Every structure is written in C-alpha cells, then in structure tokens.
Short mmCIF file of C-alpha atoms in Angstrom, two decimals:
data_model
loop_
_atom_site.label_atom_id
_atom_site.label_comp_id
_atom_site.label_asym_id
_atom_site.label_seq_id
_atom_site.Cartn_x
_atom_site.Cartn_y
_atom_site.Cartn_z
CA ASP W 1 17.16 32.62 6.26
CA GLU W 2 15.79 33.13 2.76
CA PRO W 3 15.42 30.14 0.41
CA PRO W 4 18.15 29.61 -2.23
CA ASP W 5 17.78 31.82 -5.30
CA HIS W 6 18.06 28.95 -7.79
CA LEU W 7 14.69 27.55 -6.64
CA ASP W 8 11.54 28.63 -8.45
CA LEU W 9 9.05 30.98 -6.79
CA GLU W 10 6.61 28.22 -5.81
CA GLN W 11 9.31 26.20 -4.04
CA GLN W 12 10.55 29.33 -2.26
CA ARG W 13 6.98 30.03 -1.09
CA GLN W 14 6.66 26.47 0.21
CA ILE W 15 9.93 26.75 2.15
CA ARG W 16 8.84 30.06 3.70
CA HIS W 17 5.49 28.54 4.68
CA ALA W 18 7.23 25.55 6.31
CA GLY W 19 9.45 27.92 8.28
CA GLU W 20 6.46 29.94 9.46
CA VAL W 21 4.61 26.80 10.59
CA LEU W 22 7.62 25.44 12.48
CA SER W 23 8.23 28.80 14.16
CA GLU W 24 4.58 29.06 15.19
CA LEU W 25 4.50 25.53 16.62
CA ARG W 26 7.77 26.07 18.44
CA SER W 27 6.40 29.21 20.09
CA LEU W 28 3.27 27.32 21.22
CA LYS W 29 4.80 24.03 22.39
CA ASP W 30 5.17 25.11 26.04
CA ARG W 31 1.98 27.18 26.19
CA ILE W 32 -0.83 24.87 25.04
CA PRO W 33 -1.67 21.17 25.70
CA MET W 34 0.04 18.56 23.55
CA ALA W 35 -3.22 17.49 21.89
CA LYS W 36 -3.96 21.10 20.93
CA LEU W 37 -0.44 21.43 19.55
CA LEU W 38 -0.88 18.35 17.35
CA GLU W 39 -4.26 19.59 16.15
CA ARG W 40 -2.73 22.97 15.29
CA ALA W 41 0.03 21.21 13.32
CA LEU W 42 -2.57 19.22 11.37
CA GLU W 43 -4.62 22.35 10.74
CA ARG W 44 -1.62 24.31 9.40
CA THR W 45 -0.18 21.49 7.27
CA GLY W 46 -3.24 19.55 6.10
CA PHE W 47 -1.36 16.32 6.82
CA ASP W 48 -4.53 14.47 7.81
CA ALA W 49 -6.16 15.29 4.48
CA SER W 50 -3.09 14.19 2.53
CA LEU W 51 -3.16 10.77 4.24
CA LEU W 52 -6.49 9.98 2.58
CA ASN W 53 -4.78 10.02 -0.82
CA GLU W 54 -2.31 7.32 0.24
CA PHE W 55 -2.60 3.54 0.29
CA LEU W 56 -4.63 2.46 3.37
CA GLY W 57 -5.35 6.15 3.95
CA SER W 58 -8.32 5.53 6.26
CA ARG W 59 -6.20 3.26 8.48
CA LYS W 60 -3.37 5.83 8.63
CA LEU W 61 -5.83 8.61 9.46
CA ALA W 62 -7.32 6.51 12.26
CA ASN W 63 -3.84 5.90 13.68
CA LEU W 64 -3.16 9.65 13.51
CA ARG W 65 -6.33 10.34 15.50
CA LYS W 66 -5.25 7.69 18.00
CA LEU W 67 -1.93 9.54 18.39
CA VAL W 68 -3.83 12.74 19.20
CA ASP W 69 -5.97 10.82 21.73
CA MET W 70 -2.80 9.49 23.39
CA ALA W 71 -1.54 13.05 23.73
CA ARG W 72 -4.90 14.08 25.19
CA GLN W 73 -4.68 11.28 27.79
CA MET W 74 -1.21 12.43 28.85
CA ASP W 75 -2.52 16.01 29.06
CA SER W 76 -5.28 14.87 31.43
CA VAL W 77 -2.71 13.50 33.89
CA GLY W 78 -1.10 16.92 34.17
CA LEU W 79 2.39 15.59 34.95
CA PHE W 80 3.87 15.08 31.49
CA THR W 81 5.51 17.47 29.05
CA LEU W 82 5.97 17.33 25.29
CA LYS W 83 9.43 15.89 25.89
CA ASP W 84 7.91 13.02 27.90
CA PHE W 85 5.44 12.35 25.09
CA VAL W 86 8.22 12.21 22.48
CA ILE W 87 10.26 9.86 24.70
CA ARG W 88 7.19 7.63 25.09
CA LEU W 89 6.75 7.44 21.31
CA ARG W 90 10.44 6.70 20.75
CA GLU W 91 10.36 3.89 23.31
CA SER W 92 7.29 2.41 21.61
CA VAL W 93 9.10 2.43 18.27
CA ALA W 94 12.28 0.95 19.75
CA GLU W 95 10.39 -1.77 21.63
CA GLN W 96 8.05 -2.37 18.66
CA THR W 97 5.08 -2.32 21.01
CA ASN W 98 2.04 -4.12 19.58
CA GLU W 99 -0.55 -1.37 19.65
CA GLU W 100 -4.18 -2.20 18.98
CA LEU W 101 -5.41 -1.08 15.56
CA ALA W 102 -7.20 2.24 15.64
CA ALA W 103 -10.89 2.15 14.71
CA THR W 104 -11.52 3.40 11.18
CA HIS W 105 -15.29 3.66 11.75
CA PRO W 106 -17.21 5.42 14.53
CA GLU W 107 -18.97 3.33 17.14
CA SER W 108 -22.34 3.85 15.41
CA SER W 109 -21.19 2.55 12.00
CA ASN W 110 -23.18 -0.30 10.45
CA VAL W 111 -20.29 -2.78 10.40
CA VAL W 112 -19.34 -6.05 12.12
CA ARG W 113 -16.50 -5.77 14.63
CA LEU W 114 -14.38 -8.60 16.02
CA MET W 115 -12.76 -7.76 19.35
CA THR W 116 -11.78 -9.14 22.71
CA VAL W 117 -13.80 -8.40 25.82
CA HIS W 118 -11.02 -6.13 27.08
CA GLN W 119 -11.15 -4.11 23.86
CA SER W 120 -14.92 -3.64 24.20
CA LYS W 121 -14.72 -1.88 27.58
CA GLY W 122 -16.55 1.44 27.49
CA LEU W 123 -18.29 0.66 24.18
CA GLU W 124 -21.90 -0.24 23.40
CA PHE W 125 -23.38 -1.92 20.31
CA PRO W 126 -26.94 -2.73 19.19
CA VAL W 127 -26.14 -6.45 18.82
CA VAL W 128 -23.44 -8.36 20.69
CA ILE W 129 -22.54 -12.02 20.06
CA LEU W 130 -20.54 -14.00 22.63
CA ALA W 131 -19.18 -17.00 20.76
CA ASP W 132 -18.13 -20.38 22.21
CA CYS W 133 -19.16 -19.55 25.76
CA ASP W 134 -18.69 -23.14 26.93
CA ARG W 135 -14.98 -23.07 26.19
CA SER W 136 -13.07 -23.99 29.32
CA GLN W 137 -10.85 -21.35 30.83
CA ARG W 138 -7.18 -22.15 31.20
CA GLY W 139 -7.03 -21.21 34.84
CA VAL W 140 -3.96 -19.91 36.62
CA GLN W 141 -0.86 -20.66 34.55
CA ALA W 142 2.44 -21.81 36.03
CA THR W 143 4.69 -18.83 35.35
CA VAL W 144 7.91 -17.54 36.84
CA GLU W 145 7.07 -15.21 39.74
CA TYR W 146 8.45 -13.92 43.00
CA HIS W 147 6.02 -14.22 45.91
CA SER W 148 6.50 -12.15 49.05
CA GLN W 149 5.94 -15.20 51.28
CA LEU W 150 6.72 -18.21 49.08
CA GLY W 151 9.81 -16.71 47.44
CA PRO W 152 10.80 -17.39 43.82
CA LEU W 153 8.38 -19.67 41.98
CA LEU W 154 9.30 -21.35 38.72
CA PRO W 155 8.65 -24.69 37.02
CA LEU W 156 11.09 -27.43 37.95
CA PRO W 157 13.23 -29.04 35.24
CA PRO W 158 12.12 -32.47 33.98
CA VAL W 159 13.63 -35.56 35.55
CA ARG W 160 13.78 -38.69 33.37
CA GLY W 161 11.13 -37.27 31.08
CA ALA W 162 8.69 -36.34 33.85
CA ARG W 163 8.27 -32.81 35.19
CA PRO W 164 8.03 -32.77 39.01
CA THR W 165 5.45 -30.59 40.72
CA ASN W 166 6.58 -27.43 42.46
CA LEU W 167 4.52 -27.35 45.66
CA GLY W 168 5.14 -23.63 46.01
CA GLN W 169 3.61 -23.01 42.61
CA VAL W 170 0.64 -25.23 43.45
CA MET W 171 0.03 -23.24 46.65
CA HIS W 172 0.30 -20.00 44.68
CA GLN W 173 -2.20 -21.22 42.05
CA LEU W 174 -4.68 -22.24 44.75
CA ASP W 175 -4.24 -18.84 46.39
CA GLU W 176 -4.84 -17.02 43.08
CA ALA W 177 -7.80 -19.18 41.98
CA PRO W 178 -10.52 -17.10 43.78
CA GLU W 179 -9.19 -13.88 42.28
CA GLU W 180 -8.98 -15.53 38.86
CA LYS W 181 -12.61 -16.67 39.19
CA ALA W 182 -13.71 -13.18 40.22
CA GLU W 183 -11.89 -11.68 37.22
CA THR W 184 -13.61 -14.18 34.90
CA ASP W 185 -17.00 -13.17 36.33
CA ARG W 186 -16.14 -9.49 35.81
CA LEU W 187 -15.27 -10.22 32.18
CA LEU W 188 -18.68 -11.85 31.68
CA TYR W 189 -20.33 -8.77 33.17
CA VAL W 190 -18.39 -6.51 30.80
CA ALA W 191 -19.23 -8.69 27.79
CA THR W 192 -22.97 -8.96 28.48
CA THR W 193 -23.44 -5.27 29.26
CA ARG W 194 -22.03 -4.16 25.89
CA ALA W 195 -25.36 -5.01 24.19
CA ALA W 196 -27.92 -2.23 23.88
CA ASP W 197 -30.71 -4.26 22.20
CA TYR W 198 -29.79 -7.90 21.58
CA LEU W 199 -27.33 -10.26 23.25
CA VAL W 200 -26.60 -13.59 21.55
CA ILE W 201 -24.87 -16.23 23.70
CA SER W 202 -23.59 -19.15 21.66
CA ALA W 203 -22.28 -22.46 23.00
CA CYS W 204 -21.86 -26.06 21.90
CA LEU W 205 -23.00 -28.42 24.67
CA PRO W 206 -22.55 -32.20 24.68
CA GLU W 207 -25.54 -34.56 24.63
CA THR W 208 -25.39 -34.78 28.41
CA ARG W 209 -25.99 -31.00 28.50
CA LYS W 210 -23.19 -30.75 31.04
CA VAL W 211 -21.75 -27.25 31.32
CA SER W 212 -17.98 -27.00 31.61
CA SER W 213 -17.15 -23.28 31.47
CA GLN W 214 -17.39 -20.89 34.38
CA TRP W 215 -19.37 -18.40 32.27
CA LEU W 216 -22.15 -20.86 31.42
CA ARG W 217 -22.25 -22.19 34.99
CA LEU W 218 -22.87 -18.65 36.22
CA ILE W 219 -25.54 -18.07 33.57
CA ALA W 220 -27.15 -21.45 34.36
CA SER W 221 -27.37 -20.47 38.03
CA ARG W 222 -29.56 -17.53 37.03
CA PHE W 223 -31.49 -18.86 34.00
CA ASP W 224 -32.72 -22.24 32.79
CA LEU W 225 -30.60 -23.06 29.74
CA GLU W 226 -33.39 -25.25 28.28
CA THR W 227 -36.24 -22.72 28.47
CA GLY W 228 -34.61 -19.36 29.11
CA ASP W 229 -36.82 -18.76 32.16
CA PRO W 230 -35.29 -17.49 35.40
CA ALA W 231 -33.89 -20.34 37.48
CA VAL W 232 -35.72 -21.33 40.67
CA ASP W 233 -33.90 -22.23 43.87
CA PRO W 234 -34.86 -25.93 44.47
CA TYR W 235 -34.71 -25.53 48.24
CA LEU W 236 -36.26 -22.11 48.80
CA GLY W 237 -38.62 -22.21 45.80
CA ARG W 238 -37.92 -18.66 44.74
CA LEU W 239 -36.17 -17.02 41.82
CA SER W 240 -32.42 -17.09 41.97
CA LEU W 241 -32.42 -13.56 40.53
CA GLY W 242 -33.78 -12.25 43.80
CA GLU W 243 -36.53 -9.69 44.16
CA VAL W 244 -36.91 -8.26 40.65
CA SER W 245 -39.96 -7.13 38.72
CA ARG W 246 -41.19 -9.04 35.69
CA GLU W 247 -40.37 -6.05 33.45
CA ALA W 248 -36.74 -6.17 34.55
CA ILE W 249 -36.31 -9.77 33.39
CA PRO W 250 -35.00 -9.88 29.81
CA LYS W 251 -36.92 -11.74 27.12
CA ILE W 252 -34.89 -14.84 26.34
CA PHE W 253 -35.22 -17.20 23.38
CA VAL W 254 -33.43 -20.56 23.31
CA HIS W 255 -32.40 -21.93 19.91
CA ARG W 256 -31.33 -25.58 19.81
CA LYS W 257 -31.21 -25.97 16.05
CA ALA W 258 -28.61 -24.36 13.86
CA PRO W 259 -30.09 -21.93 11.30
CA ASP W 260 -30.50 -23.26 7.78
CA ILE W 261 -27.81 -21.68 5.66
CA PRO W 262 -27.98 -22.47 1.94
CA LYS W 263 -24.83 -24.22 0.86
CA ALA W 264 -23.35 -24.00 -2.58
CA ALA W 265 -23.33 -27.23 -4.52
CA LYS W 266 -20.00 -28.96 -4.25
CA LYS W 267 -18.18 -29.32 -7.50
CA PRO W 268 -16.71 -32.73 -8.24
CA ARG W 269 -13.08 -32.66 -7.28
CA SER W 270 -10.74 -33.43 -10.13
CA ARG W 271 -7.96 -35.92 -9.64
CA ASP W 272 -4.53 -34.42 -9.16
CA LEU W 273 -2.36 -35.51 -12.05
CA PRO W 274 0.91 -37.18 -10.99
CA LEU W 275 3.95 -35.31 -12.26
CA ILE W 276 5.19 -38.37 -14.14
CA GLU W 277 2.00 -38.32 -16.26
CA PHE W 278 2.00 -34.57 -16.91
CA HIS W 279 4.08 -34.61 -20.12
CA ASP W 280 1.94 -37.31 -21.75
CA ALA W 281 -1.26 -35.50 -20.76
CA VAL W 282 -0.06 -32.25 -22.34
CA GLU W 283 0.96 -34.04 -25.53
CA ALA W 284 -2.45 -35.74 -25.78
CA ALA W 285 -4.47 -32.60 -25.04
CA THR W 286 -6.21 -30.63 -27.80
CA ALA W 287 -5.83 -26.87 -28.10
CA SER W 288 -8.82 -24.75 -27.12
CA ALA W 289 -9.60 -21.07 -26.73
CA LEU W 290 -8.42 -19.29 -23.61
CA PRO W 291 -11.09 -18.63 -20.98
CA GLU W 292 -12.30 -15.05 -20.68
CA THR W 293 -10.39 -14.54 -17.43
CA LEU W 294 -7.07 -15.24 -19.18
CA LYS W 295 -7.66 -13.17 -22.29
CA ARG W 296 -6.01 -9.81 -22.72
CA LEU W 297 -8.31 -6.97 -21.69
CA ALA W 298 -8.94 -4.40 -24.39
CA PRO W 299 -8.35 -0.77 -23.33
CA ASP W 300 -11.45 1.05 -22.15
CA ASP W 301 -11.54 3.94 -24.59
CA ALA W 302 -14.76 5.26 -23.06
CA HIS W 303 -13.09 6.32 -19.81
CA VAL W 304 -9.59 7.46 -20.70
CA ARG W 305 -7.86 9.09 -17.75
CA ASP W 306 -4.13 8.42 -17.97
CA VAL W 307 -2.44 8.46 -21.37
CA SER W 308 1.16 7.33 -21.81
CA VAL W 309 3.71 9.38 -23.73
CA SER W 310 4.15 6.53 -26.20
CA ARG W 311 0.42 6.59 -27.01
CA ILE W 312 0.49 10.35 -27.59
CA VAL W 313 3.45 9.92 -29.95
CA ALA W 314 1.74 7.04 -31.79
CA VAL W 315 -1.57 8.90 -32.22
CA GLU W 316 0.21 12.04 -33.42
CA ALA W 317 2.21 9.96 -35.92
CA GLN W 318 -1.04 8.46 -37.23
CA LEU W 319 -2.51 11.94 -37.66
CA ARG W 320 0.53 13.10 -39.65
CA ALA W 321 0.48 9.90 -41.71
CA SER W 322 -3.18 10.45 -42.60
CA GLU W 323 -2.37 14.00 -43.69
CA THR W 324 0.47 12.84 -45.96
CA HIS W 325 -1.51 9.76 -47.14
CA GLY W 326 1.33 7.39 -46.40
CA VAL W 327 3.85 6.11 -43.90
CA ASP W 328 7.62 5.99 -44.30
CA ARG W 329 8.32 2.29 -43.82
CA SER W 330 12.02 2.96 -43.40
CA GLU W 331 11.26 4.20 -39.88
CA GLN W 332 9.93 0.78 -38.91
CA GLU W 333 13.01 -1.34 -39.46
CA THR W 334 14.27 -3.41 -36.56
CA ASP W 335 17.56 -4.92 -35.52
CA SER W 336 16.50 -8.52 -36.03
CA ILE W 337 13.48 -10.62 -36.71
CA ASP W 338 14.38 -12.78 -33.73
CA PRO W 339 11.94 -11.77 -30.96
CA MET W 340 14.44 -12.81 -28.29
CA SER W 341 16.92 -10.19 -29.57
CA ASP W 342 14.28 -7.49 -29.90
CA PRO W 343 15.94 -4.09 -29.31
CA GLU W 344 13.04 -3.25 -26.98
CA VAL W 345 14.07 -6.09 -24.63
CA LEU W 346 17.72 -5.07 -24.85
CA GLY W 347 16.73 -1.47 -24.19
CA THR W 348 14.79 -2.50 -21.10
CA LEU W 349 17.84 -4.33 -19.76
CA VAL W 350 20.28 -1.49 -20.52
CA HIS W 351 17.89 1.08 -19.01
CA ALA W 352 17.67 -0.99 -15.82
CA VAL W 353 21.47 -1.10 -15.54
CA LEU W 354 21.89 2.65 -16.19
CA GLU W 355 19.25 3.39 -13.56
CA ARG W 356 21.09 1.44 -10.86
CA ILE W 357 24.75 2.07 -11.67
CA ASP W 358 26.81 4.51 -9.62
CA LEU W 359 28.38 6.68 -12.33
CA ALA W 360 30.99 8.07 -9.93
CA ALA W 361 32.18 4.56 -8.98
CA PRO W 362 30.62 2.06 -11.42
CA GLY W 363 32.26 -1.07 -10.03
CA ASN W 364 31.95 -4.38 -11.87
CA VAL W 365 29.67 -3.98 -14.90
CA VAL W 366 29.28 -7.74 -15.38
CA THR W 367 27.98 -8.16 -11.82
CA LEU W 368 25.47 -5.33 -12.23
CA VAL W 369 24.18 -6.71 -15.54
CA GLU W 370 23.77 -10.14 -13.93
CA ARG W 371 21.67 -8.58 -11.17
CA CYS W 372 19.36 -6.97 -13.73
CA LEU W 373 18.98 -10.03 -16.00
CA PRO W 374 15.98 -11.47 -14.06
CA ILE W 375 13.77 -8.69 -15.51
CA VAL W 376 13.94 -10.41 -18.93
CA SER W 377 13.14 -14.01 -19.86
CA PRO W 378 15.88 -16.63 -19.33
CA ALA W 379 16.15 -17.28 -23.08
CA ALA W 380 16.55 -13.56 -23.82
CA ALA W 381 19.05 -13.20 -20.96
CA ASP W 382 21.45 -15.69 -22.55
CA LEU W 383 21.29 -13.86 -25.89
CA LEU W 384 21.48 -10.30 -24.55
CA ARG W 385 24.00 -10.64 -21.71
CA THR W 386 27.11 -9.93 -23.80
CA ARG W 387 25.48 -7.12 -25.81
CA ALA W 388 24.23 -5.40 -22.66
CA ILE W 389 27.68 -5.56 -21.01
CA ARG W 390 29.31 -4.14 -24.15
CA GLN W 391 26.83 -1.27 -24.42
CA VAL W 392 27.08 -0.32 -20.73
CA GLU W 393 30.88 -0.33 -20.94
CA SER W 394 30.68 1.94 -24.01
CA PHE W 395 28.45 4.33 -22.07
CA LEU W 396 30.89 4.44 -19.14
CA GLU W 397 33.68 5.44 -21.54
CA SER W 398 31.64 8.30 -23.04
CA ASP W 399 31.61 11.98 -22.15
CA VAL W 400 27.89 11.67 -21.27
CA ARG W 401 28.79 9.60 -18.23
CA ASP W 402 31.37 12.21 -17.17
CA ARG W 403 28.83 15.03 -17.40
CA ILE W 404 26.22 13.17 -15.34
CA ALA W 405 28.82 12.11 -12.76
CA GLU W 406 29.71 15.79 -12.19
CA ALA W 407 26.05 16.78 -11.67
CA VAL W 408 25.01 18.55 -8.48
CA VAL W 409 21.57 16.91 -8.58
CA CYS W 410 20.60 13.90 -10.70
CA HIS W 411 17.17 12.30 -11.08
CA ARG W 412 17.06 8.97 -12.91
CA GLU W 413 13.85 7.25 -14.04
CA LEU W 414 11.83 10.30 -12.96
CA GLU W 415 8.12 9.52 -13.24
CA PHE W 416 5.71 12.39 -13.91
CA LEU W 417 1.99 13.16 -14.26
CA LEU W 418 1.26 16.10 -16.57
CA LYS W 419 -2.33 17.37 -16.43
CA HIS W 420 -3.55 18.37 -19.90
CA ASP W 421 -6.15 21.14 -20.15
CA CYS W 422 -7.03 21.78 -16.51
CA GLN W 423 -10.33 23.39 -17.60
CA ALA W 424 -11.67 20.15 -19.12
CA SER W 425 -14.67 18.37 -17.60
CA ASN W 426 -14.21 15.30 -15.42
CA GLU W 427 -15.14 13.01 -18.31
CA ASP W 428 -12.65 14.67 -20.68
CA ALA W 429 -9.80 15.20 -18.17
CA ILE W 430 -6.61 13.50 -19.34
CA THR W 431 -3.26 13.14 -17.58
CA LEU W 432 -0.09 12.43 -19.53
CA VAL W 433 2.05 9.78 -17.83
CA GLY W 434 5.70 9.10 -18.54
CA THR W 435 9.21 8.56 -17.21
CA ILE W 436 12.24 10.78 -17.87
CA ASP W 437 15.42 8.70 -18.13
CA CYS W 438 17.72 11.36 -16.65
CA LEU W 439 17.29 14.97 -15.51
CA TYR W 440 20.38 16.50 -13.92
CA GLN W 441 21.66 19.89 -12.76
CA THR W 442 25.15 21.04 -13.73
CA PRO W 443 27.48 22.91 -11.34
CA ASP W 444 26.43 26.19 -13.05
CA SER W 445 22.75 25.48 -12.08
CA GLN W 446 21.64 24.46 -15.59
CA TRP W 447 19.11 21.64 -15.87
CA ARG W 448 19.67 19.16 -18.72
CA LEU W 449 17.45 16.32 -19.94
CA ILE W 450 18.60 13.00 -21.39
CA ASP W 451 16.65 10.16 -22.99
CA TYR W 452 18.46 6.89 -23.75
CA LYS W 453 17.81 4.93 -26.93
CA THR W 454 19.28 1.56 -27.86
CA GLY W 455 19.40 -0.54 -31.01
CA ALA W 456 21.85 -1.01 -33.85
CA ALA W 457 19.36 0.13 -36.52
CA LEU W 458 18.77 3.41 -34.69
CA ALA W 459 22.51 3.98 -34.30
CA ARG W 460 22.93 3.77 -38.10
CA LYS W 461 20.45 6.59 -38.74
CA SER W 462 21.41 10.20 -39.26
CA ASP W 463 20.86 12.81 -36.56
CA ASP W 464 17.99 14.38 -38.53
CA ALA W 465 16.22 11.02 -38.88
CA VAL W 466 16.58 10.30 -35.16
CA VAL W 467 15.27 13.75 -34.22
CA ALA W 468 12.32 13.39 -36.61
CA GLN W 469 11.39 10.09 -34.97
CA TYR W 470 11.74 11.09 -31.30
CA GLU W 471 11.46 14.89 -31.23
CA LEU W 472 7.87 14.98 -29.93
CA GLN W 473 8.73 12.56 -27.11
CA LEU W 474 11.68 14.71 -25.99
CA LEU W 475 9.64 17.91 -26.24
CA LEU W 476 6.88 16.36 -24.12
CA TYR W 477 9.50 15.38 -21.53
CA ALA W 478 10.77 18.97 -21.64
CA LEU W 479 7.24 20.26 -20.99
CA ALA W 480 6.95 17.93 -17.99
CA ALA W 481 10.35 19.08 -16.72
CA THR W 482 9.16 22.67 -17.10
CA GLU W 483 6.21 21.94 -14.81
CA ILE W 484 8.53 20.30 -12.29
CA LEU W 485 11.30 22.93 -12.36
CA GLY W 486 9.26 26.05 -13.07
CA ALA W 487 11.39 26.78 -16.15
CA PRO W 488 12.32 24.80 -19.28
CA PRO W 489 15.55 22.76 -19.18
CA ALA W 490 18.61 24.36 -20.77
CA SER W 491 19.03 21.45 -23.18
CA ALA W 492 17.71 18.03 -24.14
CA GLU W 493 19.46 15.25 -25.97
CA LEU W 494 18.95 11.73 -27.23
CA VAL W 495 21.80 9.44 -26.20
CA LEU W 496 22.08 6.50 -28.59
CA VAL W 497 23.67 3.64 -26.66
CA SER W 498 25.05 0.86 -28.83
CA ASP W 499 28.57 -0.48 -29.38
CA THR W 500 29.38 3.24 -29.50
CA VAL W 501 27.62 6.14 -27.78
CA ARG W 502 26.33 9.14 -29.73
CA SER W 503 24.56 12.23 -28.45
CA VAL W 504 21.89 13.90 -30.62
CA PRO W 505 20.71 17.33 -29.38
CA VAL W 506 17.03 18.28 -29.60
CA ASP W 507 15.96 21.92 -29.72
CA VAL W 508 13.77 22.76 -26.69
CA ALA W 509 13.55 26.50 -27.26
CA PRO W 510 10.15 28.12 -26.48
CA PRO W 511 9.01 28.13 -30.17
CA ARG W 512 9.65 24.38 -30.43
CA LEU W 513 7.82 23.75 -27.13
CA ALA W 514 4.86 25.81 -28.36
CA ALA W 515 4.75 23.77 -31.58
CA ALA W 516 4.93 20.57 -29.53
CA ARG W 517 1.95 21.71 -27.43
CA ARG W 518 -0.12 22.10 -30.60
CA ARG W 519 0.84 18.61 -31.78
CA ILE W 520 0.02 17.16 -28.34
CA ASP W 521 -3.31 19.03 -28.31
CA ALA W 522 -4.21 17.44 -31.65
CA ALA W 523 -3.36 13.94 -30.37
CA VAL W 524 -5.34 14.47 -27.14
CA ALA W 525 -8.30 15.79 -29.14
CA ALA W 526 -8.26 12.62 -31.24
CA ILE W 527 -8.18 10.43 -28.12
CA ARG W 528 -11.05 12.42 -26.57
CA SER W 529 -13.16 12.14 -29.70
CA VAL W 530 -12.79 8.35 -29.63
CA ALA W 531 -13.71 8.31 -25.92
CA ARG W 532 -16.81 10.47 -26.50
CA ALA W 533 -17.93 8.27 -29.40
CA THR W 534 -17.44 5.13 -27.28
CA ARG W 535 -19.39 6.63 -24.36
CA GLY W 536 -22.20 7.64 -26.70
CA ALA W 537 -22.42 4.15 -28.20
CA THR W 538 -22.43 2.62 -24.71
CA ARG W 539 -25.30 4.84 -23.53
CA GLU W 540 -27.37 4.00 -26.59
#
C-alpha cells in the first residue's frame, strides 16, 4: 500500500523504505541464520549507530551486540528457529532475568574490570588481582532438595527457639563436601590462569599466620607463604611441585607491608548544630558573599550552540531599538509589582494545566490546577490558585477549546530544534531551540498553530499592539513547523487567556515568513559577532 497523500514527500519516502526493509527481512528470516538476520536488520536501519546518540549509548550498543551473540549461540546448536529465539527473549522479559551487563570495552582495553571468577572464564588479562583470598568459604548450604536415596531434605522448624538438626541434611552435606572442595579448587585454577603477566594474590592473615581458607591452604601446600619459594615435602625432602624445571617456576615476591598511599589531610569536623539553636545562630550570623560554587554562572558567549527563541526575539528587539534610537516603554508594563503575582509565574501555571488537560473531557478543573501547583512556590500558589482556575475555565468555554478538541492530530508543548545556516562552520553553527504550545490538524487536513499568552495587561492591548510584540516569535514557530510538516501551517494565532479568551491572528504567508527569516538572520549575526569577539579575546 502507498503512504497517505497528506504526508510530505520525505515522510512518504521513509514509510516506503520501512516497508522495503521489513519485506526484505521477512523473505530472509527462514533462509539465513538468526545472527545474520539481526546483522542485516542493523545494516539496513542503522539502529546501532543511532543508539550512540542516546543516553548511555555505549551500554545500549554493548547490549545489542550481546543480543546478536545470543542469536549466534542458538544458531550454533542447530535446533532452534527464529520463533524459539523470540520466545526465549519474551520469557526473559516476563521473568525479568538478571542478565550480566554486556562489556562496553574489548578485552584488550586499558581499564580496570571487577568481575566474579565465573564471569572471567575464557578471558585473559595482563594483570589479575585475587582479593581477600583467606576469606572462609561458606561450604555446603542447607537448602531444600530431593535426594534419590535420602528423600526430601529440608530444614526442620524451630522448637522452643532452637532449630533441631536434620540428620538427612547432615548426611547430604557430608556427601557433597568432596565435590564442593573439588569445585573450589577448580575455581582457584580458573582465577589464577586468567593472568597473562602478573598475578597478585592478596590476603589478610592473623599474627599466628594460620591459614583458614581452602584456596590459601592449597597455595601454601605448593609455595612457602613467607618466602614465595616452592614448598618442600618435610618427609621426602623434595619439591611439592613435583618434577619441574627451574624456568617453569614462577617468580614470586612476598609483600608483608601495605604500600604507602598518601592520605589527604583530615579537615576538622564541625559540630552539628542542634535544631533548637538553629534560629538563634542564623539571627546572630553576619551576611557574606556567596561562594563561587553557588553563584549564578554567566552565559558562555564564546561557544554559543543552542539559542532560545526568547533570546532571538530579545536581540532582534534591541537591534530595532538601536535603529530607532529609543524603546517604547509602554510595551514593558506588567500586571503588578508584586513578584509573587508576576504574570510569568501565572502563565507557567496556566500553560502546565493546558498541557495536561483533556479538552474532550476536561473533568474537574480545580483538581487539575491543584496537581500543577507544585511547579510554583507555595507563596505564589496561594495567590495564583483562584486566578488560574478562573482563566482555565474561561478557556474551556471558548471556541478555541472546541476547535482543538475536534482536531484529528494535536501536539501540545512540541519542542523543536531548528538548525540555522547549515553551511556555517562548527564554531559558528547555531541551533534555535523552542517549544510550540499547540500544533493541531483539522478534519480537512489543515495544520494550525497556537501560542498561549496570559496577563491582564496584555489582554487590555489592541490586536495590532499584541501582534507587534509577538509577531516574530509566532513567525519563528511557523518556520519550525514548516520544517516539521514540510509545508507552512495554514494559520497561526495568539490566544490571550485571561478572565476572557481572545484570539489574535498572525499572518504566516510566505512574504511574512521571508521577512521573519531576514530579521532572525540579523539577530543570529549579532549573536555570532559577540561570540567571535569573545573567542578572540580569550585566545589573546
């Protein structure tokens, strides 16, 4: 089937490519090994490369390689199909099997690895350290088992606080002890043979030099723990290693003193202040400057990469103000001088509610506002609660809500990255970053863009004044939507949300978008010039 006609050409091409890849893989799934099939899928999709751009990308890529290795192991058996492999993966997900982490570095990497002896099987490293080798083994544990001769074996329940001994379990433990000892010796063999150049065996022995672990007892039977020389049989007078040449005996060094590691000077520990004294201590303290770690970091103008829409608008406004040699102060009025009733804080709260609300079935507005109140300070929440509820209710009664509720597709709080001047050098490359409040598609396949604004002072302005203040912001959003959709939106509007709701249309015709590009270019050029000047001063 062909992709839907309302999609742009690039999206249609992507859908066709996905169909071709799926058809190709489906035709190969019963003809080539599973590992080859997975490798073909990665080759055709580039999924492994895309993982490197994600958080913990190296870890995810290592897990993907481990998945391919699992498929290769099942291929080597020759009895399993792709269906069996999928069932195995589903069971692992359902059972939440604890898989070992895949290695993100090759075996030859210059890194320190921590692993169990079992995990080290088949590997080899230049230096291997066996830590705490005198730690006593736990021995055979009393577990629930069914023995072919002794029957069911399980611990007996306690009687009057004491747990009686199950003689059957004791017999089973004694029977398993030789095999447990042999397995412990095999583990020591595996651990010591992982070292290609140096093997470090570390242990903490008591003053009596008595060895308690099976590993050290075995090592002590072959080598003198005090000198490192091969042990001599006291009765036969010959080496316990047997008939071996001198060259075959490893060179052993015994270190009895811990290495000197420089320690940082301990800082005097301050006394913890009791809570009852805290208020008096604060009142008696004198104000001082904040430490550097708590001061606000100034923006690094020398390496500008991401520029917000608000900064573009502010820089462009400064350029226009410098051309007209003045600024219209009437544009800077605010709702109130009270910082807790700042329209910006109220706007943040109302935006959060409009992002989360289900416009088709809004439910209880008061409850939704209460859920969003934690994003503002408690003092501001008490002042803004009623105003936010009133403004959201006004929005729900407006025709704007009805139009969005009827949308076929609706994107709210749509974040975008708009690359400016793709031909620029790496130092001058700038990406415009912003968030579109609402971008929705009508039943007749028309895309429309909405940006919410709040504040009583803004609601009192004329449409022309509102457009003059926010036109560039809306046009920049329209340019971003054009990159996303492949065509400009049919319309854009500013929705002023206050005690009443008013819609102010903004012209996004191609001539207006072209003019906006020129204004944005001028703002970006100003930002780049500051960055170049800062870089030049830094190099000097």
